[in-house]
Coordinates of C-alpha atoms and ligand atoms in Angstrom, one line a residue:
M1 CA 241.7 -66.0 -65.7
F2 CA 243.7 -64.4 -62.8
K3 CA 240.8 -62.0 -62.2
K4 CA 238.4 -64.9 -61.9
I5 CA 240.5 -66.8 -59.4
F6 CA 241.0 -63.6 -57.4
G7 CA 237.3 -63.0 -57.5
A8 CA 236.6 -66.5 -56.3
V9 CA 239.1 -66.2 -53.4
V10 CA 237.5 -62.9 -52.3
A11 CA 234.0 -64.4 -52.5
L12 CA 235.1 -67.4 -50.5
G13 CA 236.7 -65.1 -47.9
I14 CA 233.6 -63.1 -47.5
L15 CA 231.5 -66.3 -47.3
A16 CA 233.9 -67.7 -44.6
L17 CA 233.7 -64.4 -42.7
A18 CA 229.9 -64.4 -42.9
I19 CA 229.7 -68.0 -41.6
F20 CA 232.2 -67.1 -38.8
L21 CA 230.1 -64.0 -37.8
L22 CA 227.0 -66.1 -37.9
I23 CA 228.6 -68.6 -35.5
A24 CA 230.3 -65.9 -33.4
W25 CA 227.2 -63.7 -33.0
E26 CA 225.4 -64.2 -29.7
S27 CA 222.3 -62.1 -28.8
S28 CA 221.9 -60.1 -25.6
I29 CA 219.5 -61.5 -23.0
N30 CA 217.0 -59.1 -21.5
P31 CA 217.8 -57.5 -18.1
I32 CA 215.7 -58.3 -15.0
S33 CA 215.4 -56.6 -11.6
P34 CA 217.6 -58.4 -9.1
P35 CA 215.5 -61.2 -7.6
G36 CA 216.8 -60.6 -4.0
P37 CA 217.7 -63.3 -1.5
D38 CA 214.1 -64.1 -0.6
A39 CA 213.5 -65.6 -4.0
F40 CA 215.5 -68.7 -3.0
S41 CA 215.1 -71.3 -0.2
K42 CA 217.8 -71.5 2.5
E43 CA 218.5 -75.1 1.4
Q44 CA 219.1 -74.1 -2.1
I45 CA 221.5 -71.2 -1.1
K46 CA 223.4 -73.7 1.2
R47 CA 223.8 -76.2 -1.7
G48 CA 225.0 -73.3 -3.9
E49 CA 227.6 -72.3 -1.2
V50 CA 229.1 -75.8 -1.4
L51 CA 229.3 -75.6 -5.2
A52 CA 230.8 -72.1 -5.1
G53 CA 233.5 -73.5 -2.8
L54 CA 234.2 -76.4 -5.1
G55 CA 234.4 -73.9 -8.0
N56 CA 236.6 -71.4 -6.1
C57 CA 234.4 -68.6 -7.3
E58 CA 235.5 -66.4 -4.4
T59 CA 239.2 -67.1 -4.8
C60 CA 239.2 -65.6 -8.3
H61 CA 236.4 -63.0 -7.9
T62 CA 237.7 -61.4 -4.7
T63 CA 240.6 -59.0 -4.2
D64 CA 239.5 -57.3 -0.9
P65 CA 238.1 -59.9 1.6
A66 CA 235.7 -57.2 2.8
K67 CA 234.2 -57.2 -0.7
P68 CA 233.6 -60.8 -1.6
L69 CA 232.9 -61.6 -5.2
A70 CA 233.3 -57.9 -6.2
G71 CA 236.0 -58.9 -8.8
G72 CA 239.2 -57.1 -9.8
R73 CA 241.6 -59.9 -9.3
A74 CA 244.4 -59.7 -11.9
M75 CA 245.0 -62.7 -14.0
P76 CA 248.3 -62.3 -15.9
T77 CA 248.3 -64.1 -19.3
P78 CA 251.0 -64.2 -21.9
F79 CA 248.9 -61.7 -23.9
G80 CA 248.3 -59.1 -21.1
T81 CA 246.3 -58.9 -17.9
L82 CA 242.7 -59.8 -17.5
Y83 CA 240.6 -58.9 -14.4
S84 CA 237.9 -61.0 -12.9
T85 CA 234.5 -59.3 -13.0
N86 CA 232.1 -58.2 -10.2
I87 CA 229.6 -61.1 -9.8
T88 CA 227.7 -59.7 -6.8
P89 CA 224.0 -58.9 -7.5
D90 CA 224.7 -55.2 -7.9
P91 CA 222.5 -54.1 -10.8
D92 CA 225.0 -51.8 -12.4
K93 CA 228.4 -53.0 -11.6
G94 CA 227.7 -56.7 -10.9
I95 CA 225.3 -59.3 -12.4
G96 CA 222.1 -58.1 -10.6
Q97 CA 220.3 -57.8 -13.9
W98 CA 221.2 -61.3 -15.1
S99 CA 218.3 -63.9 -15.3
E100 CA 219.1 -67.5 -14.5
E101 CA 219.1 -68.1 -18.3
A102 CA 221.9 -65.4 -18.7
F103 CA 223.9 -66.8 -15.8
S104 CA 223.5 -70.4 -17.2
R105 CA 224.7 -69.3 -20.6
A106 CA 227.8 -67.6 -19.1
M107 CA 228.6 -70.7 -17.0
R108 CA 228.1 -73.2 -19.8
E109 CA 228.8 -71.3 -23.0
G110 CA 231.2 -68.6 -21.9
V111 CA 228.9 -65.8 -23.2
S112 CA 228.1 -62.7 -21.1
R113 CA 224.5 -61.3 -20.8
S114 CA 225.3 -58.7 -23.4
G115 CA 226.3 -61.4 -25.9
S116 CA 230.0 -61.0 -25.8
H117 CA 232.3 -64.0 -25.5
L118 CA 234.1 -64.5 -22.3
F119 CA 237.8 -65.4 -21.8
P120 CA 238.5 -68.9 -20.8
A121 CA 240.5 -67.7 -17.8
F122 CA 237.0 -68.1 -16.4
P123 CA 236.8 -71.9 -16.3
Y124 CA 233.5 -72.3 -18.2
T125 CA 235.3 -75.0 -20.2
H126 CA 234.7 -77.0 -17.0
F127 CA 231.5 -75.4 -15.6
T128 CA 229.8 -76.4 -18.8
K129 CA 229.6 -79.9 -17.3
L130 CA 227.4 -78.8 -14.4
S131 CA 223.9 -80.2 -14.1
D132 CA 220.8 -77.9 -14.4
D133 CA 220.2 -78.3 -10.7
D134 CA 223.7 -77.3 -9.8
I135 CA 223.6 -74.2 -12.0
S136 CA 220.3 -73.2 -10.3
D137 CA 221.8 -73.6 -6.9
L138 CA 224.9 -71.6 -7.8
Y139 CA 222.6 -68.8 -9.2
A140 CA 220.7 -68.8 -5.9
Y141 CA 223.9 -68.5 -3.9
V142 CA 225.5 -65.7 -6.0
M143 CA 222.2 -63.7 -6.3
S144 CA 221.7 -63.9 -2.5
R145 CA 225.1 -62.3 -1.7
Q146 CA 225.6 -58.7 -0.7
A147 CA 225.5 -56.3 -3.7
I148 CA 228.7 -54.3 -4.0
A149 CA 229.1 -51.5 -6.5
A150 CA 232.8 -52.0 -7.4
E151 CA 234.3 -51.8 -10.8
P152 CA 237.3 -53.9 -11.8
P153 CA 240.2 -52.3 -13.6
E154 CA 240.2 -52.4 -17.5
N155 CA 241.9 -55.4 -19.1
T156 CA 245.2 -54.6 -20.7
L157 CA 245.2 -57.4 -23.3
E158 CA 247.2 -56.6 -26.5
F159 CA 245.6 -56.4 -29.9
P160 CA 244.3 -58.8 -31.3
Y161 CA 243.7 -60.7 -28.1
N162 CA 241.4 -58.0 -26.8
I163 CA 238.8 -58.7 -29.6
R164 CA 236.2 -60.8 -27.9
L165 CA 234.7 -61.9 -31.2
L166 CA 237.8 -63.8 -31.9
L167 CA 237.1 -66.0 -28.9
A168 CA 234.4 -67.6 -31.0
G169 CA 237.3 -69.1 -33.1
W170 CA 239.1 -70.2 -30.0
K171 CA 235.9 -71.9 -28.8
L172 CA 235.5 -73.7 -32.1
L173 CA 239.0 -75.2 -31.7
F174 CA 239.1 -75.9 -28.0
F175 CA 235.7 -75.8 -26.3
D176 CA 233.3 -78.7 -26.0
E177 CA 230.0 -77.4 -24.7
G178 CA 228.1 -80.1 -22.9
R179 CA 227.1 -81.8 -19.6
F180 CA 229.1 -84.4 -17.7
E181 CA 228.7 -87.9 -19.1
P182 CA 229.1 -90.7 -16.5
D183 CA 231.4 -93.6 -17.3
A184 CA 229.2 -96.7 -17.3
D185 CA 232.2 -98.9 -16.4
K186 CA 232.8 -97.1 -13.1
G187 CA 230.7 -97.0 -10.0
D188 CA 228.5 -94.1 -8.7
V189 CA 231.1 -92.9 -6.2
W190 CA 233.8 -92.7 -8.8
N191 CA 231.4 -90.9 -11.2
R192 CA 230.5 -88.4 -8.5
G193 CA 234.3 -87.7 -7.9
A194 CA 234.9 -87.3 -11.7
Y195 CA 231.9 -85.0 -12.0
I196 CA 233.3 -82.7 -9.2
A197 CA 236.9 -82.9 -10.6
E198 CA 236.0 -82.2 -14.2
G199 CA 233.1 -79.8 -13.5
A200 CA 232.9 -77.5 -10.5
G201 CA 236.4 -78.4 -9.2
H202 CA 238.1 -77.7 -12.5
C203 CA 241.2 -79.6 -11.2
S204 CA 242.8 -79.9 -14.6
A205 CA 242.7 -76.2 -15.1
C206 CA 245.9 -76.2 -13.0
H207 CA 247.1 -79.8 -13.2
T208 CA 247.2 -80.0 -17.1
P209 CA 249.6 -78.0 -19.2
R210 CA 248.3 -75.5 -21.7
N211 CA 249.1 -75.0 -25.3
A212 CA 250.3 -71.7 -26.9
L213 CA 246.7 -70.4 -27.1
G214 CA 246.0 -71.0 -23.5
A215 CA 243.9 -74.2 -23.9
E216 CA 244.5 -77.3 -21.8
D217 CA 246.6 -79.7 -23.9
S218 CA 244.4 -82.8 -23.9
G219 CA 247.3 -85.0 -25.1
K220 CA 249.1 -84.1 -21.8
A221 CA 246.1 -84.4 -19.5
W222 CA 247.0 -84.5 -15.8
E223 CA 250.8 -84.3 -16.5
G224 CA 251.4 -81.4 -14.1
A225 CA 251.9 -77.7 -14.9
I226 CA 253.1 -74.4 -13.7
I227 CA 250.3 -72.1 -12.5
N228 CA 250.5 -68.8 -10.6
N229 CA 254.3 -69.5 -10.3
W230 CA 253.6 -72.7 -8.4
Y231 CA 254.0 -76.2 -9.8
A232 CA 250.8 -78.3 -9.7
P233 CA 252.2 -81.9 -9.8
A234 CA 251.0 -84.6 -12.2
L235 CA 247.9 -86.4 -10.8
N236 CA 248.1 -89.4 -13.1
A237 CA 250.5 -92.3 -12.9
N238 CA 253.4 -89.9 -13.6
N239 CA 253.1 -88.5 -10.1
R240 CA 256.6 -89.2 -8.6
T241 CA 255.9 -89.3 -4.9
P242 CA 257.0 -92.7 -3.5
A243 CA 253.7 -93.5 -1.7
G244 CA 251.3 -92.7 -4.6
W245 CA 247.9 -91.2 -4.0
T246 CA 245.9 -93.9 -2.3
E247 CA 242.3 -93.1 -1.4
K248 CA 243.1 -92.6 2.3
E249 CA 245.9 -90.2 1.6
A250 CA 244.0 -88.3 -1.0
Y251 CA 241.1 -87.8 1.4
E252 CA 243.4 -86.6 4.2
Y253 CA 245.1 -84.1 1.9
L254 CA 241.9 -82.7 0.4
R255 CA 240.1 -82.6 3.8
H256 CA 242.9 -81.4 6.1
G257 CA 245.5 -79.9 3.8
G258 CA 248.2 -82.5 4.4
S259 CA 249.0 -86.2 4.3
P260 CA 251.8 -88.0 6.3
F261 CA 252.9 -89.8 3.2
H262 CA 253.3 -86.7 1.1
G263 CA 253.3 -83.2 2.5
V264 CA 251.0 -80.3 2.8
A265 CA 249.0 -78.1 0.4
V266 CA 250.7 -74.7 -0.2
G267 CA 250.2 -71.9 -2.7
S268 CA 247.2 -72.2 -5.0
M269 CA 246.4 -75.6 -3.7
S270 CA 246.1 -74.2 -0.2
D271 CA 243.3 -71.9 -1.6
V272 CA 241.6 -74.8 -3.2
V273 CA 241.6 -76.8 0.1
H274 CA 241.1 -74.1 2.7
D275 CA 238.9 -71.6 0.8
G276 CA 237.0 -74.0 -1.4
L277 CA 236.8 -77.6 -0.4
K278 CA 236.0 -76.8 3.3
Y279 CA 232.3 -76.4 2.5
A280 CA 232.1 -79.8 0.8
P281 CA 230.6 -82.7 2.7
D282 CA 232.8 -85.7 3.5
S283 CA 231.0 -87.8 1.0
D284 CA 232.1 -85.4 -1.9
L285 CA 235.7 -85.5 -0.7
R286 CA 235.7 -89.3 -0.4
A287 CA 234.3 -89.4 -4.0
L288 CA 237.1 -87.2 -5.2
A289 CA 239.6 -89.4 -3.4
V290 CA 238.2 -92.5 -5.1
W291 CA 238.5 -90.9 -8.5
L292 CA 241.9 -89.5 -7.8
S293 CA 243.5 -92.7 -6.6
D294 CA 242.2 -94.4 -9.7
L295 CA 243.6 -91.7 -12.0
A296 CA 247.0 -91.9 -10.1
Q297 CA 246.9 -95.7 -10.3
A298 CA 247.8 -95.7 -6.7
P299 CA 249.1 -98.9 -5.0
G300 CA 247.3 -100.5 -2.1
E301 CA 247.6 -98.9 1.4
Q302 CA 250.1 -101.5 2.6
Q303 CA 252.4 -101.1 -0.4
A304 CA 252.2 -97.3 -0.1
H305 CA 253.2 -97.5 3.5
D306 CA 256.2 -99.9 2.6
S307 CA 257.4 -97.8 -0.3
S308 CA 257.4 -94.6 1.8
A309 CA 259.3 -96.4 4.7
T310 CA 261.9 -97.6 2.2
A311 CA 262.2 -94.1 0.7
I312 CA 262.8 -92.5 4.1
R313 CA 265.3 -95.2 5.2
T314 CA 267.2 -94.9 1.9
A315 CA 267.6 -91.1 2.3
Q316 CA 268.7 -91.5 5.9
Q317 CA 271.3 -94.1 4.9
L318 CA 272.7 -91.7 2.3
Q319 CA 273.6 -89.2 4.9
N320 CA 277.4 -89.1 5.5
P321 CA 279.2 -89.4 8.9
S322 CA 279.3 -85.8 10.2
T323 CA 283.0 -85.1 9.3
M324 CA 282.3 -85.7 5.6
M325 CA 279.3 -83.4 5.3
G326 CA 279.2 -81.1 2.3
E327 CA 277.6 -77.6 2.5
G328 CA 274.1 -78.7 1.5
E329 CA 274.0 -81.6 4.0
R330 CA 275.4 -79.4 6.8
L331 CA 272.7 -76.8 6.1
F332 CA 270.0 -79.4 6.1
A333 CA 271.2 -80.8 9.4
H334 CA 271.4 -77.4 11.0
A335 CA 268.4 -75.6 9.5
C336 CA 265.8 -78.2 8.6
A337 CA 266.4 -81.7 10.0
A338 CA 265.1 -80.8 13.5
C339 CA 261.6 -80.4 12.1
H340 CA 261.9 -82.7 9.1
Y341 CA 263.0 -86.0 10.6
N342 CA 260.8 -89.1 10.8
E343 CA 260.8 -92.6 12.0
P344 CA 260.6 -94.5 8.6
N345 CA 257.5 -96.5 9.6
N346 CA 255.6 -93.6 11.1
P347 CA 255.9 -90.3 9.2
N348 CA 254.1 -87.3 10.6
T349 CA 252.1 -84.7 8.6
L350 CA 253.5 -82.0 10.8
R351 CA 257.1 -82.9 9.8
P352 CA 256.7 -83.4 6.1
D353 CA 259.4 -85.9 5.1
M354 CA 261.7 -84.7 2.3
A355 CA 262.0 -88.2 0.9
L356 CA 258.2 -88.3 0.3
N357 CA 257.5 -84.7 -0.7
S358 CA 256.4 -83.8 -4.2
A359 CA 258.4 -80.6 -3.9
I360 CA 261.6 -82.7 -4.1
S361 CA 260.5 -85.1 -6.8
A362 CA 258.9 -82.4 -9.1
P363 CA 260.5 -81.7 -12.4
T364 CA 260.9 -78.0 -11.3
P365 CA 262.2 -76.8 -8.0
V366 CA 259.9 -73.8 -7.8
N367 CA 257.7 -75.1 -4.9
L368 CA 260.7 -76.1 -2.9
I369 CA 262.5 -72.8 -3.5
R370 CA 259.4 -70.8 -2.5
V371 CA 258.8 -72.8 0.6
T372 CA 262.4 -72.5 1.7
L373 CA 262.5 -68.8 1.1
N374 CA 259.1 -67.8 2.5
G375 CA 258.2 -70.7 4.8
V376 CA 254.6 -72.0 5.1
S377 CA 252.0 -69.6 6.7
L378 CA 249.6 -70.6 9.5
K379 CA 246.8 -70.5 7.0
E380 CA 248.4 -72.9 4.4
G381 CA 249.1 -76.6 4.8
I382 CA 247.9 -77.9 8.1
P383 CA 246.1 -74.9 9.7
E384 CA 247.7 -73.7 12.9
A385 CA 251.1 -75.2 11.9
M386 CA 253.7 -73.1 10.2
M387 CA 257.3 -73.2 9.0
P388 CA 259.7 -70.3 9.2
G389 CA 261.1 -68.8 6.0
F390 CA 264.9 -68.9 5.4
G391 CA 265.1 -66.2 2.8
Q392 CA 266.9 -63.8 5.2
A393 CA 269.2 -66.4 6.8
L394 CA 270.5 -68.2 3.8
S395 CA 272.2 -66.8 0.6
D396 CA 271.1 -67.9 -2.9
R397 CA 274.1 -70.1 -3.2
Q398 CA 273.5 -71.8 0.2
I399 CA 269.9 -72.5 -0.7
A400 CA 271.0 -73.9 -4.1
S401 CA 273.4 -76.3 -2.5
L402 CA 270.9 -77.4 0.2
L403 CA 268.2 -78.1 -2.5
A404 CA 270.7 -79.9 -4.8
Y405 CA 271.7 -82.0 -1.8
L406 CA 268.0 -82.9 -1.1
R407 CA 267.4 -83.7 -4.8
S408 CA 270.4 -86.0 -5.0
T409 CA 270.0 -87.9 -1.8
H410 CA 266.2 -88.0 -1.4
T411 CA 265.3 -89.0 -5.0
D412 CA 266.9 -90.9 -7.9
L413 CA 265.8 -88.2 -10.4
P414 CA 268.1 -86.0 -12.5
A415 CA 269.5 -82.9 -10.8
W416 CA 267.8 -79.5 -11.4
T417 CA 269.8 -77.0 -13.4
D418 CA 270.6 -73.4 -12.8
L419 CA 269.4 -73.7 -9.2
E420 CA 271.2 -70.6 -7.9
Q421 CA 269.7 -68.4 -10.6
Q422 CA 266.2 -70.0 -10.0
V423 CA 266.5 -69.1 -6.3
R424 CA 267.4 -65.5 -7.2
N425 CA 264.4 -65.3 -9.5
Q426 CA 262.1 -66.2 -6.7
R427 CA 263.3 -63.5 -4.4
P428 CA 260.9 -60.6 -4.0
Ligands
LIG501 C1 240.3 -69.2 -12.3 C2 239.5 -68.0 -12.0 C3 238.0 -68.0 -11.9 C4 237.2 -68.9 -11.2 C5 237.6 -70.1 -10.4 C6 235.9 -68.4 -11.5 N1 235.8 -67.4 -12.3 FE1 234.2 -66.4 -12.9 N2 235.4 -65.2 -14.1 C7 236.8 -65.2 -14.1 C8 237.2 -64.2 -15.0 C9 238.7 -63.8 -15.3 C10 236.1 -63.6 -15.6 C11 236.0 -62.5 -16.7 C12 236.1 -63.1 -18.0 C13 236.0 -62.1 -19.1 O1 236.1 -60.9 -18.9 O2 235.9 -62.5 -20.3 C14 234.9 -64.3 -15.0 C15 233.6 -64.1 -15.4 C16 232.5 -64.7 -14.8 C17 231.1 -64.4 -15.1 C18 230.7 -63.4 -16.2 C19 230.5 -62.1 -15.6 C20 230.4 -60.9 -16.5 O3 230.2 -59.8 -16.0 O4 230.5 -61.1 -17.8 C21 230.4 -65.1 -14.3 C22 228.8 -65.1 -14.2 C23 231.2 -65.8 -13.4 N3 232.5 -65.5 -13.7 C24 230.8 -66.7 -12.4 C25 231.7 -67.5 -11.7 C26 231.2 -68.5 -10.8 C27 229.8 -68.7 -10.3 C28 232.3 -69.2 -10.3 C29 232.4 -70.3 -9.4 C30 231.6 -71.5 -9.7 C31 233.5 -68.6 -11.0 N4 233.0 -67.6 -11.8 C32 234.8 -69.0 -10.9 C33 237.6 -66.0 -13.4 C34 237.2 -67.1 -12.6
LIG502 C1 244.3 -73.0 -8.8 C2 245.1 -74.1 -9.2 C3 244.8 -75.5 -8.7 C4 243.5 -76.1 -8.8 C5 242.2 -75.6 -9.3 C6 243.7 -77.4 -8.2 N1 245.0 -77.6 -7.8 FE1 245.8 -79.3 -6.9 N2 247.6 -78.3 -6.7 C7 247.9 -77.1 -7.2 C8 249.3 -76.8 -6.8 C9 250.0 -75.5 -7.1 C10 249.8 -77.9 -6.1 C11 251.1 -78.0 -5.4 C12 250.9 -77.7 -4.0 C13 252.0 -78.1 -3.0 O1 253.0 -78.7 -3.5 O2 251.8 -78.0 -1.8 C14 248.7 -78.9 -6.1 C15 248.8 -80.1 -5.4 C16 247.8 -81.1 -5.5 C17 247.9 -82.4 -4.9 C18 249.2 -82.9 -4.3 C19 250.1 -83.6 -5.4 C20 251.4 -84.0 -4.9 O3 251.9 -85.0 -5.4 O4 251.9 -83.4 -3.9 C21 246.8 -83.0 -5.1 C22 246.5 -84.5 -4.7 C23 245.9 -82.1 -5.8 N3 246.5 -80.9 -6.0 C24 244.6 -82.4 -6.2 C25 243.7 -81.5 -6.7 C26 242.3 -81.8 -7.0 C27 241.6 -83.1 -6.7 C28 241.8 -80.6 -7.5 C29 240.3 -80.3 -7.9 C30 239.3 -80.5 -6.8 C31 242.9 -79.7 -7.6 N4 244.0 -80.2 -7.1 C32 242.7 -78.4 -8.1 C33 247.1 -76.2 -7.9 C34 245.7 -76.5 -8.1
LIG503 C1 260.6 -75.1 13.0 C2 260.3 -76.3 12.3 C3 260.7 -76.3 10.8 C4 262.0 -76.0 10.2 C5 263.2 -75.5 11.0 C6 261.8 -76.3 8.8 N1 260.6 -76.7 8.5 FE1 259.9 -77.2 6.7 N2 258.0 -77.4 7.5 C7 257.7 -77.3 8.8 C8 256.3 -77.6 9.0 C9 255.5 -77.6 10.4 C10 255.7 -77.8 7.8 C11 254.3 -78.0 7.4 C12 253.6 -76.6 7.6 C13 252.1 -76.6 7.5 O1 251.5 -77.7 7.3 O2 251.5 -75.6 7.7 C14 256.9 -77.7 6.8 C15 256.7 -77.9 5.4 C16 257.8 -78.0 4.6 C17 257.8 -78.5 3.2 C18 256.5 -79.1 2.6 C19 255.9 -78.3 1.5 C20 254.8 -79.1 0.8 O3 254.3 -78.6 -0.2 O4 254.5 -80.2 1.2 C21 259.0 -78.4 2.7 C22 259.4 -78.8 1.3 C23 259.9 -77.9 3.7 N3 259.1 -77.7 4.9 C24 261.2 -77.7 3.6 C25 262.1 -77.2 4.6 C26 263.5 -76.9 4.4 C27 264.2 -77.1 3.1 C28 263.9 -76.5 5.6 C29 265.3 -76.0 6.0 C30 265.8 -74.9 5.2 C31 262.8 -76.5 6.6 N4 261.7 -77.0 5.9 C32 262.9 -76.1 7.9 C33 258.6 -77.1 9.9 C34 259.9 -76.7 9.7

């Protein structure tokens, strides 16, 4: 009896394994000679450049700016470090031998030309939504770049996470292959925005939290998440900034890197705006803004304006007469207020108002700490504007009391905990 059950279990196990291998197995696609840049029209390459910008291909696939797309960028994961690959048309080290079919399969199914499964750090879970034309244009762009014979470092993923075949199981659980489906209840412009956001732009890759296996948690879509040690705020109605993301503000922010009713794009979002979205036509950014303001359930322009004026005024009224100032308030008055003071009805992008800024209303202080320690470079935020860092001038305790002061007077949200320790953790 026992033997029979045991036999049945083993047989079932073998059957399950066989089915899994059948699903997991992907064939190799024949190599081709690199098509060369003349195989594509200038217009097609130009369209591909816009898509490559929206998809941030260069941000992830470049380490040395002199070697664009040659790969090697380290992507730390909880399971070890993964390196982006060389996607220049070099026939040996890059993807020069990839046909458009092989490229399309990688972008939409996460399978390399050789047939091995690719890690979802490469956002094919989003690129799968791209249309046939857009995949062709991207292929034209990538294949017409300069070939560079560079080899990225070996991945250092721990066993069993280094077994690519197991990714087939991950895909079964978390990956929906398939093109973008427009929402018939929304207009064309909204749908264009959604297509860019969900597809090439892969916005939720950073703005949605991930589960223990590294997949976006669909139950918490757009709730905000930590990525590359920055906090990417919620983009849905849980976004806590007083003004909300109206169409006008969202467009300003995505086009220019800052909005008077919020603040500026720093860290990873600065890369998205300044390295990626800069190639996109205005019509695409307006479409993204229409989609975003709907997702955020933004108020009308007038109400956004009024709410932000009220927020600035309230924070100003909470400031004490000078003799009563505590340490945090004194530091703010001396170190920050000269540049961060606004007339309530007319905030200025170049003086981001602390009462409106998502760094102050975020559930984690990481962005505020990093900006205070390191400042904002000329390249980030509004280009040509910068903010000095205060890491040398202020101690951990001083920064902690300054930020606690900002949180308590400029928002009605609960205080952050362990601030001093968190500041220390962000020091180089
Ligand atoms: C968030 C970072 C990130 C972005 C953005 C990104 N990639 Fe990648 N990509 C990766 C990583 C990491 C790998 C390696 C995955 C692996 O080894 O399994 C990869 C692999 C690939 C591959 C497979 C190459 C091979 O040798 O197997 C292709 C093709 C590719 N990316 C193209 C693109 C294109 C085109 C874009 C822009 C539209 C893009 N990637 C954007 C991180 C990224
Ligand atoms: C590589 C990660 C990453 C990607 C991809 C990304 N974002 Fe962000 N985003 C961030 C981070 C980090 C911040 C916080 C930056 C700051 O506070 O200055 C942010 C901030 C924002 C903000 C400001 C929110 C606020 O309340 O201040 C908006 C709006 C935004 N992103 C929209 C988008 C859209 C639209 C896309 C897709 C086209 C996108 N993001 C893609 C990381 C990302
Ligand atoms: C010399 C002027 C100056 C001083 C002093 C200054 N800032 Fe700034 N700050 C700026 C400018 C300008 C920007 C926008 C930079 C850009 O867009 O490139 C900025 C941006 C910011 C942001 C916005 C980040 C975002 O994601 O939107 C925060 C938060 C901030 N500063 C906090 C502080 C704090 C805290 C202090 C005091 C310790 C301070 N600043 C002192 C000029 C200053």
